[in-house]
Coordinates of C-alpha atoms in Angstrom, one line a residue:
M1 CA -96.2 63.1 -110.6
K2 CA -95.6 64.1 -107.0
Q3 CA -96.3 67.7 -106.2
I4 CA -93.3 69.3 -104.5
L5 CA -92.8 72.9 -103.3
K6 CA -89.3 73.4 -104.7
G7 CA -87.1 75.4 -102.4
S8 CA -90.2 76.4 -100.4
I9 CA -91.0 79.0 -103.0
A10 CA -94.5 80.1 -103.8
L11 CA -95.1 82.7 -106.5
I12 CA -97.9 85.0 -105.7
L13 CA -99.6 86.6 -108.8
G14 CA -102.5 88.8 -107.7
L15 CA -104.6 86.6 -105.5
S16 CA -103.3 83.4 -107.0
S17 CA -100.4 81.2 -105.8
I18 CA -98.6 78.8 -108.0
T19 CA -97.0 75.7 -106.6
V20 CA -93.9 74.6 -108.5
W21 CA -94.1 71.0 -109.8
A22 CA -90.9 68.9 -109.8
Q23 CA -89.7 65.4 -110.3
P24 CA -88.8 63.3 -107.2
S25 CA -85.7 64.4 -105.4
A26 CA -82.3 62.8 -106.2
N27 CA -79.3 61.9 -104.0
L28 CA -76.1 62.7 -106.0
G29 CA -73.3 62.1 -103.6
P30 CA -69.9 63.8 -103.9
R31 CA -68.8 62.8 -107.4
P32 CA -70.5 65.4 -109.5
L33 CA -69.0 68.3 -107.5
Y34 CA -65.6 66.6 -107.5
L35 CA -65.8 66.7 -111.3
V36 CA -66.9 70.3 -111.4
N37 CA -64.0 71.3 -109.0
N38 CA -61.7 69.4 -111.4
M39 CA -62.7 71.5 -114.4
D40 CA -60.5 74.2 -115.9
D41 CA -61.6 77.7 -114.7
G42 CA -64.1 79.3 -116.9
P43 CA -67.8 80.4 -117.2
L44 CA -69.1 76.8 -117.3
K45 CA -67.3 75.8 -114.1
T46 CA -68.5 79.0 -112.4
K47 CA -72.1 78.3 -113.4
L48 CA -72.0 74.6 -112.3
L49 CA -70.5 75.6 -108.9
Q50 CA -73.3 78.0 -108.3
C51 CA -75.9 75.3 -108.0
S52 CA -73.9 73.0 -105.7
E53 CA -76.1 73.8 -102.7
D54 CA -79.4 73.5 -104.5
P55 CA -81.8 70.6 -104.1
F56 CA -81.6 68.1 -107.0
Y57 CA -84.3 66.3 -108.8
R58 CA -84.8 63.5 -111.2
S59 CA -84.3 64.3 -114.9
N60 CA -85.2 62.5 -118.1
F61 CA -82.0 63.9 -119.5
S62 CA -80.2 61.4 -117.2
I63 CA -80.3 57.8 -118.5
G64 CA -79.0 55.0 -116.3
H65 CA -76.8 52.9 -118.6
R66 CA -77.3 49.3 -117.4
G67 CA -78.3 51.0 -114.1
A68 CA -75.3 52.5 -112.3
A69 CA -72.7 50.2 -113.7
M70 CA -69.6 52.1 -112.7
Q71 CA -69.8 50.7 -109.2
F72 CA -72.8 48.3 -109.1
P73 CA -73.0 45.0 -111.0
E74 CA -74.7 45.9 -114.3
H75 CA -78.3 44.9 -115.0
T76 CA -79.1 44.0 -111.4
K77 CA -81.8 45.3 -109.1
E78 CA -79.2 47.0 -107.0
S79 CA -77.7 48.8 -110.0
Y80 CA -81.2 49.9 -111.2
L81 CA -82.1 51.2 -107.7
A82 CA -78.9 53.1 -107.5
A83 CA -79.5 54.8 -110.8
I84 CA -83.0 55.8 -109.8
E85 CA -81.6 57.2 -106.5
M86 CA -79.2 59.3 -108.5
G87 CA -82.0 60.9 -110.5
A88 CA -82.0 58.9 -113.7
G89 CA -85.4 59.6 -115.3
V90 CA -84.9 56.8 -117.8
V91 CA -83.2 53.4 -117.0
E92 CA -82.0 50.7 -119.4
C93 CA -82.5 46.9 -119.4
D94 CA -80.6 45.3 -122.2
V95 CA -82.8 42.4 -123.3
T96 CA -81.7 38.9 -124.3
F97 CA -83.3 35.4 -123.9
T98 CA -82.9 32.2 -122.0
K99 CA -83.0 28.6 -123.2
D100 CA -86.8 28.6 -122.6
K101 CA -87.2 31.9 -124.5
E102 CA -87.7 34.1 -121.5
L103 CA -86.5 37.7 -121.7
V104 CA -83.8 38.7 -119.2
C105 CA -81.6 41.7 -118.5
R106 CA -78.1 41.2 -119.7
H107 CA -75.8 43.3 -121.9
S108 CA -75.1 40.4 -124.1
Q109 CA -76.5 36.9 -124.6
N110 CA -72.9 35.5 -124.1
D111 CA -71.5 37.5 -121.2
L112 CA -72.6 35.4 -118.2
H113 CA -69.0 34.3 -117.6
T114 CA -67.8 37.9 -117.0
T115 CA -71.0 39.5 -115.5
T116 CA -72.2 36.7 -113.1
D117 CA -70.9 34.0 -110.9
V118 CA -72.0 31.2 -113.2
L119 CA -68.5 29.7 -113.3
A120 CA -68.6 29.2 -109.5
H121 CA -71.6 26.8 -110.0
P122 CA -70.0 23.6 -111.4
D123 CA -73.3 22.1 -112.3
L124 CA -74.2 25.1 -114.4
A125 CA -70.6 25.9 -115.6
K126 CA -70.4 22.5 -117.4
K127 CA -73.4 23.6 -119.5
C128 CA -71.7 26.7 -120.9
T129 CA -71.1 26.9 -124.7
T130 CA -67.4 27.0 -123.9
P131 CA -66.5 25.8 -120.4
F132 CA -63.6 27.5 -118.6
T133 CA -60.2 26.8 -120.0
P134 CA -57.2 28.0 -118.0
A135 CA -54.5 30.2 -119.4
N136 CA -51.4 28.4 -120.7
A137 CA -48.2 30.3 -119.9
T138 CA -46.1 28.1 -122.2
T139 CA -48.1 28.7 -125.3
G140 CA -49.3 32.2 -124.4
E141 CA -53.0 31.2 -124.7
E142 CA -55.3 33.2 -122.5
A143 CA -58.0 31.8 -120.3
K144 CA -61.4 31.6 -121.9
A145 CA -65.0 30.7 -121.4
E146 CA -68.3 31.5 -123.0
C147 CA -71.6 31.2 -121.1
R148 CA -74.8 32.2 -122.8
T149 CA -78.2 33.0 -121.3
S150 CA -79.5 30.6 -123.9
D151 CA -77.4 27.8 -122.3
F152 CA -79.8 27.9 -119.3
T153 CA -83.4 28.0 -118.3
L154 CA -84.9 31.0 -116.6
A155 CA -84.9 29.0 -113.3
E156 CA -81.2 28.3 -113.7
F157 CA -80.5 31.9 -114.6
K158 CA -82.2 33.1 -111.5
T159 CA -79.9 31.2 -109.3
L160 CA -76.9 33.3 -110.4
K161 CA -75.6 36.5 -108.9
G162 CA -74.4 39.5 -110.8
K163 CA -70.8 40.7 -110.4
M164 CA -68.8 43.5 -111.9
D165 CA -68.0 42.9 -115.5
G166 CA -64.5 41.6 -116.0
A167 CA -62.2 38.6 -116.2
N168 CA -58.5 37.9 -115.7
P169 CA -57.1 36.5 -119.0
K170 CA -54.1 35.2 -117.2
A171 CA -56.1 33.0 -114.8
T172 CA -55.3 29.4 -114.2
T173 CA -58.3 28.8 -112.0
V174 CA -62.0 29.8 -112.1
E175 CA -61.5 31.9 -108.9
E176 CA -58.7 33.9 -110.5
Y177 CA -60.6 34.3 -113.8
M178 CA -63.6 35.8 -112.0
K179 CA -61.4 38.5 -110.4
G180 CA -61.1 40.9 -113.3
T181 CA -62.8 44.1 -112.1
P182 CA -60.9 47.2 -113.5
A183 CA -59.0 49.2 -110.9
W184 CA -61.1 52.3 -111.3
R185 CA -64.3 50.4 -110.5
T186 CA -65.1 48.6 -107.2
D187 CA -66.3 45.4 -105.8
L188 CA -67.9 47.0 -102.7
Y189 CA -71.5 46.4 -103.9
V190 CA -71.3 42.9 -105.3
Q191 CA -72.7 41.1 -102.3
N192 CA -76.2 40.8 -103.7
G193 CA -76.2 41.3 -107.5
T194 CA -79.9 40.3 -108.0
L195 CA -80.5 39.3 -111.6
M196 CA -83.8 40.3 -113.2
T197 CA -86.1 39.4 -116.0
H198 CA -87.2 42.1 -118.4
A199 CA -90.7 41.9 -117.0
E200 CA -89.4 42.4 -113.5
S201 CA -87.3 45.4 -114.5
A202 CA -90.3 46.9 -116.2
A203 CA -92.4 46.4 -113.1
L204 CA -89.6 48.0 -110.9
F205 CA -89.3 51.0 -113.2
K206 CA -93.0 51.5 -113.3
A207 CA -93.2 51.3 -109.5
H208 CA -90.6 54.1 -109.2
G209 CA -92.1 56.2 -111.9
V210 CA -89.1 56.2 -114.3
K211 CA -89.2 55.8 -118.0
V212 CA -87.7 52.7 -119.7
T213 CA -85.3 52.1 -122.6
P214 CA -84.9 48.4 -123.2
E215 CA -82.4 47.4 -125.8
L216 CA -83.1 44.3 -127.9
K217 CA -79.7 42.6 -128.1
S218 CA -78.4 40.6 -131.0
A219 CA -78.5 36.9 -130.3
A220 CA -75.3 34.9 -130.0
A221 CA -77.4 31.8 -130.8
D222 CA -78.6 31.2 -134.3
M223 CA -82.0 32.7 -135.1
P224 CA -84.6 31.5 -135.2
F225 CA -83.9 29.8 -131.9
N226 CA -86.0 26.7 -131.5
G227 CA -88.8 28.4 -133.4
F228 CA -88.2 31.8 -131.8
T229 CA -87.9 34.3 -134.6
Q230 CA -86.4 37.7 -134.5
E231 CA -89.8 39.2 -135.0
M232 CA -91.2 37.2 -132.1
Y233 CA -88.3 38.4 -130.0
A234 CA -89.0 42.0 -130.9
Q235 CA -92.7 41.7 -130.2
K236 CA -92.3 39.9 -126.9
L237 CA -90.3 42.9 -125.6
I238 CA -93.3 45.2 -126.5
D239 CA -95.8 42.8 -125.1
E240 CA -94.0 42.8 -121.7
L241 CA -93.9 46.5 -121.6
K242 CA -97.7 46.6 -122.2
A243 CA -98.3 44.0 -119.6
A244 CA -96.4 46.1 -117.0
G245 CA -98.6 49.1 -117.8
I246 CA -95.8 51.2 -119.3
P247 CA -97.2 53.5 -122.0
A248 CA -95.4 54.0 -125.3
S249 CA -94.8 57.6 -124.3
D250 CA -92.6 56.4 -121.4
S251 CA -90.7 53.9 -123.6
Y252 CA -87.6 54.2 -125.8
V253 CA -87.1 50.8 -127.2
Q254 CA -83.7 50.5 -128.9
S255 CA -81.6 48.3 -131.1
F256 CA -78.5 48.3 -133.2
N257 CA -80.4 46.2 -135.7
L258 CA -82.3 48.7 -138.0
D259 CA -84.7 45.9 -139.0
D260 CA -85.8 45.7 -135.3
V261 CA -86.6 49.4 -135.3
K262 CA -88.4 49.2 -138.6
Y263 CA -90.5 46.3 -137.2
W264 CA -91.6 48.3 -134.2
I265 CA -92.4 51.3 -136.4
E266 CA -94.6 49.1 -138.7
K267 CA -96.2 46.7 -136.2
N268 CA -96.2 48.8 -133.0
P269 CA -96.3 52.4 -134.2
S270 CA -97.0 54.0 -130.8
F271 CA -93.8 52.4 -129.5
G272 CA -92.0 52.8 -132.9
K273 CA -92.5 56.6 -132.6
Q274 CA -89.8 56.7 -129.9
A275 CA -87.8 53.7 -131.0
V276 CA -84.1 54.4 -131.0
Y277 CA -81.7 53.3 -133.7
L278 CA -78.3 52.7 -132.0
D279 CA -75.9 53.7 -134.7
D280 CA -72.8 51.5 -134.9
R281 CA -72.0 52.5 -138.5
V282 CA -69.5 55.0 -137.2
Y283 CA -67.2 52.3 -135.9
E284 CA -68.4 49.1 -137.6
Q285 CA -68.1 50.4 -141.1
T286 CA -64.6 51.7 -141.7
D287 CA -65.7 53.7 -144.8
F288 CA -68.8 55.2 -143.2
V289 CA -69.2 59.0 -143.6
A290 CA -72.3 60.8 -142.4
S291 CA -74.2 62.5 -145.2
K292 CA -77.5 64.2 -145.9
E293 CA -78.5 61.2 -147.9
N294 CA -77.9 58.5 -145.3
M295 CA -79.4 60.6 -142.5
K296 CA -82.4 61.4 -144.6
A297 CA -82.9 57.7 -145.5
L298 CA -83.3 56.9 -141.8
A299 CA -85.9 59.7 -141.4
E300 CA -87.7 58.5 -144.4
A301 CA -87.8 54.9 -143.0
G302 CA -89.7 56.4 -140.0
V303 CA -86.7 56.6 -137.5
N304 CA -87.1 59.6 -135.2
I305 CA -84.3 59.0 -132.7
I306 CA -80.7 58.0 -133.4
A307 CA -78.1 57.1 -130.8
P308 CA -74.4 57.1 -131.6
P309 CA -71.3 56.9 -129.3
L310 CA -70.0 60.2 -127.8
F311 CA -67.1 60.5 -130.3
A312 CA -69.4 60.6 -133.3
L313 CA -71.1 63.8 -131.9
V314 CA -68.2 66.0 -131.0
E315 CA -64.9 67.1 -132.5
L316 CA -62.3 69.7 -131.8
N317 CA -62.2 73.1 -133.6
D318 CA -59.0 75.0 -134.4
K319 CA -58.8 76.3 -130.8
N320 CA -58.9 72.7 -129.5
E321 CA -62.4 73.3 -128.1
M322 CA -65.1 70.6 -128.2
V323 CA -67.9 71.5 -130.8
A324 CA -70.7 69.7 -132.5
S325 CA -69.5 67.3 -135.3
N326 CA -70.7 67.2 -138.8
Y327 CA -72.5 63.9 -138.0
A328 CA -74.5 65.7 -135.3
K329 CA -75.3 68.6 -137.6
L330 CA -76.5 66.4 -140.4
A331 CA -78.6 64.3 -138.0
K332 CA -80.3 67.5 -136.8
Q333 CA -80.8 68.7 -140.4
A334 CA -82.7 65.4 -141.1
N335 CA -84.9 66.2 -138.0
L336 CA -83.5 63.2 -136.1
D337 CA -83.5 63.5 -132.4
I338 CA -80.3 62.3 -130.7
I339 CA -79.4 60.3 -127.6
A340 CA -75.7 59.9 -126.7
W341 CA -73.8 57.1 -125.0
T342 CA -71.9 56.6 -122.7
L343 CA -70.6 59.0 -120.1
E344 CA -68.6 57.7 -117.0
R345 CA -67.5 54.6 -118.8
S346 CA -63.9 55.6 -119.6
G347 CA -62.2 55.7 -116.2
P348 CA -59.9 58.7 -115.4
L349 CA -59.7 61.1 -118.3
A350 CA -56.2 62.5 -117.7
Q351 CA -54.8 60.4 -120.7
G352 CA -57.5 61.5 -123.1
G353 CA -60.5 59.4 -122.3
G354 CA -60.0 56.5 -124.6
W355 CA -62.5 55.0 -127.0
Y356 CA -65.5 57.2 -126.1
Y357 CA -63.5 60.4 -126.5
Q358 CA -61.4 59.4 -129.5
S359 CA -62.5 62.3 -131.6
V360 CA -61.4 64.8 -128.9
N361 CA -58.6 63.0 -127.1
E362 CA -56.2 65.8 -127.7
G363 CA -58.5 68.3 -125.9
I364 CA -59.1 66.1 -122.8
N365 CA -56.8 66.5 -119.8
N366 CA -58.8 66.0 -116.7
D367 CA -61.9 64.3 -115.3
G368 CA -63.8 67.7 -115.3
D369 CA -63.7 67.7 -119.1
M370 CA -66.7 65.3 -119.2
M371 CA -68.7 68.3 -118.0
K372 CA -67.6 70.2 -121.1
M373 CA -68.7 67.1 -123.2
L374 CA -72.1 67.3 -121.5
D375 CA -72.4 71.0 -122.2
V376 CA -71.7 70.6 -125.9
L377 CA -74.2 67.7 -126.1
A378 CA -76.9 69.6 -124.3
Q379 CA -76.4 73.2 -125.5
D380 CA -75.0 72.9 -129.0
I381 CA -76.5 69.6 -130.2
K382 CA -79.5 69.5 -127.9
V383 CA -79.6 65.8 -127.4
L384 CA -82.6 64.3 -125.7
G385 CA -80.6 62.5 -123.1
V386 CA -77.2 61.0 -122.2
F387 CA -76.5 57.5 -121.0
S388 CA -74.2 57.3 -118.1
D389 CA -72.6 54.6 -115.9
W390 CA -73.0 57.0 -113.0
P391 CA -76.2 58.9 -113.6
A392 CA -75.6 61.4 -110.8
T393 CA -73.1 63.2 -113.0
V394 CA -75.7 63.9 -115.7
T395 CA -78.4 64.6 -113.2
Y396 CA -76.2 67.3 -111.6
Y397 CA -75.6 69.0 -114.9
A398 CA -79.3 68.7 -116.0
N399 CA -80.5 70.4 -112.7
C400 CA -77.9 73.2 -113.0
M401 CA -79.0 73.9 -116.5
N402 CA -82.7 73.4 -115.7
I403 CA -83.1 70.5 -118.1
K404 CA -86.1 68.4 -117.0

């Protein structure tokens, strides 16, 4: 770690001087302070305003979700570098595989038609699982396409360029279909969109001194895929981290598939110790209710870290204030550490924040309320970190609250 004299302060104790150690500096831009200024008046706003002139540093509490996906094409080199610049101490590569079983960074195996320019390459577009079909105004059918990483070799994948995730369902041409970026995002940074393999992302993160949190994505293709089993898939992710020289202590491998997490715990215990179970039970199972028993069962299976969406962790009290949910309390009682996802993925919050804020919609009225969300996550629940599509926001909060 780089030795930095923070704020030019040296503490003199007797004849000894102590140099303050800090993470590398971070460049946060104007958005975090915009959010703070947008907050309702109160002690939290006052405290967050007081550090606005301070220097800012990288924090492991700040996790780059697909990089900095609010404005940069997700899972591209440019998105990752932006996240690192904004002080993310941990950065995510969602991992899937190509036709020749090479691991690459994509949120889903079957999202190339919305996250890359594959449809603009006729020779490749014809290989898609479902080639582009235009919308039909007469029948009301929407435009559709499905292009999988497993439709292409790594060499073919690397010819593509990342774009902002989105598609126009009313499109009658490929060009129209590819123009689907939500209005609250931007296409300013799509000129390059460099796609990466998982191994390349690991090397990039290692070079910049950040920790990694690769997520093993469920395959859209049937498994085993040409002899490539789920266990081989899970192991290859670990092997590539080891090859990049990334220690288990700097890795938070993650999956929605509990069997993947159990595999890592059993076969790669040093990595399994920090393996993250992404908990989709809270929205995939309509009858799911958190309990002492189902949280304890995870802990007894060797799971140490659980990661649910924001709404599972917070609720409103009788004063319409955000507080820790019963889910969060039960997870902590079972000695499970928690990581939360995903901040800055909801657009403007004036209308309640949508899916990620569904448990507290009635208490949300401005963009500054995401700082209240962060405060409950950090102070009341004591999460390990927070995924964000714009890591600067979490980095700002972490620095103000002295969370390393």
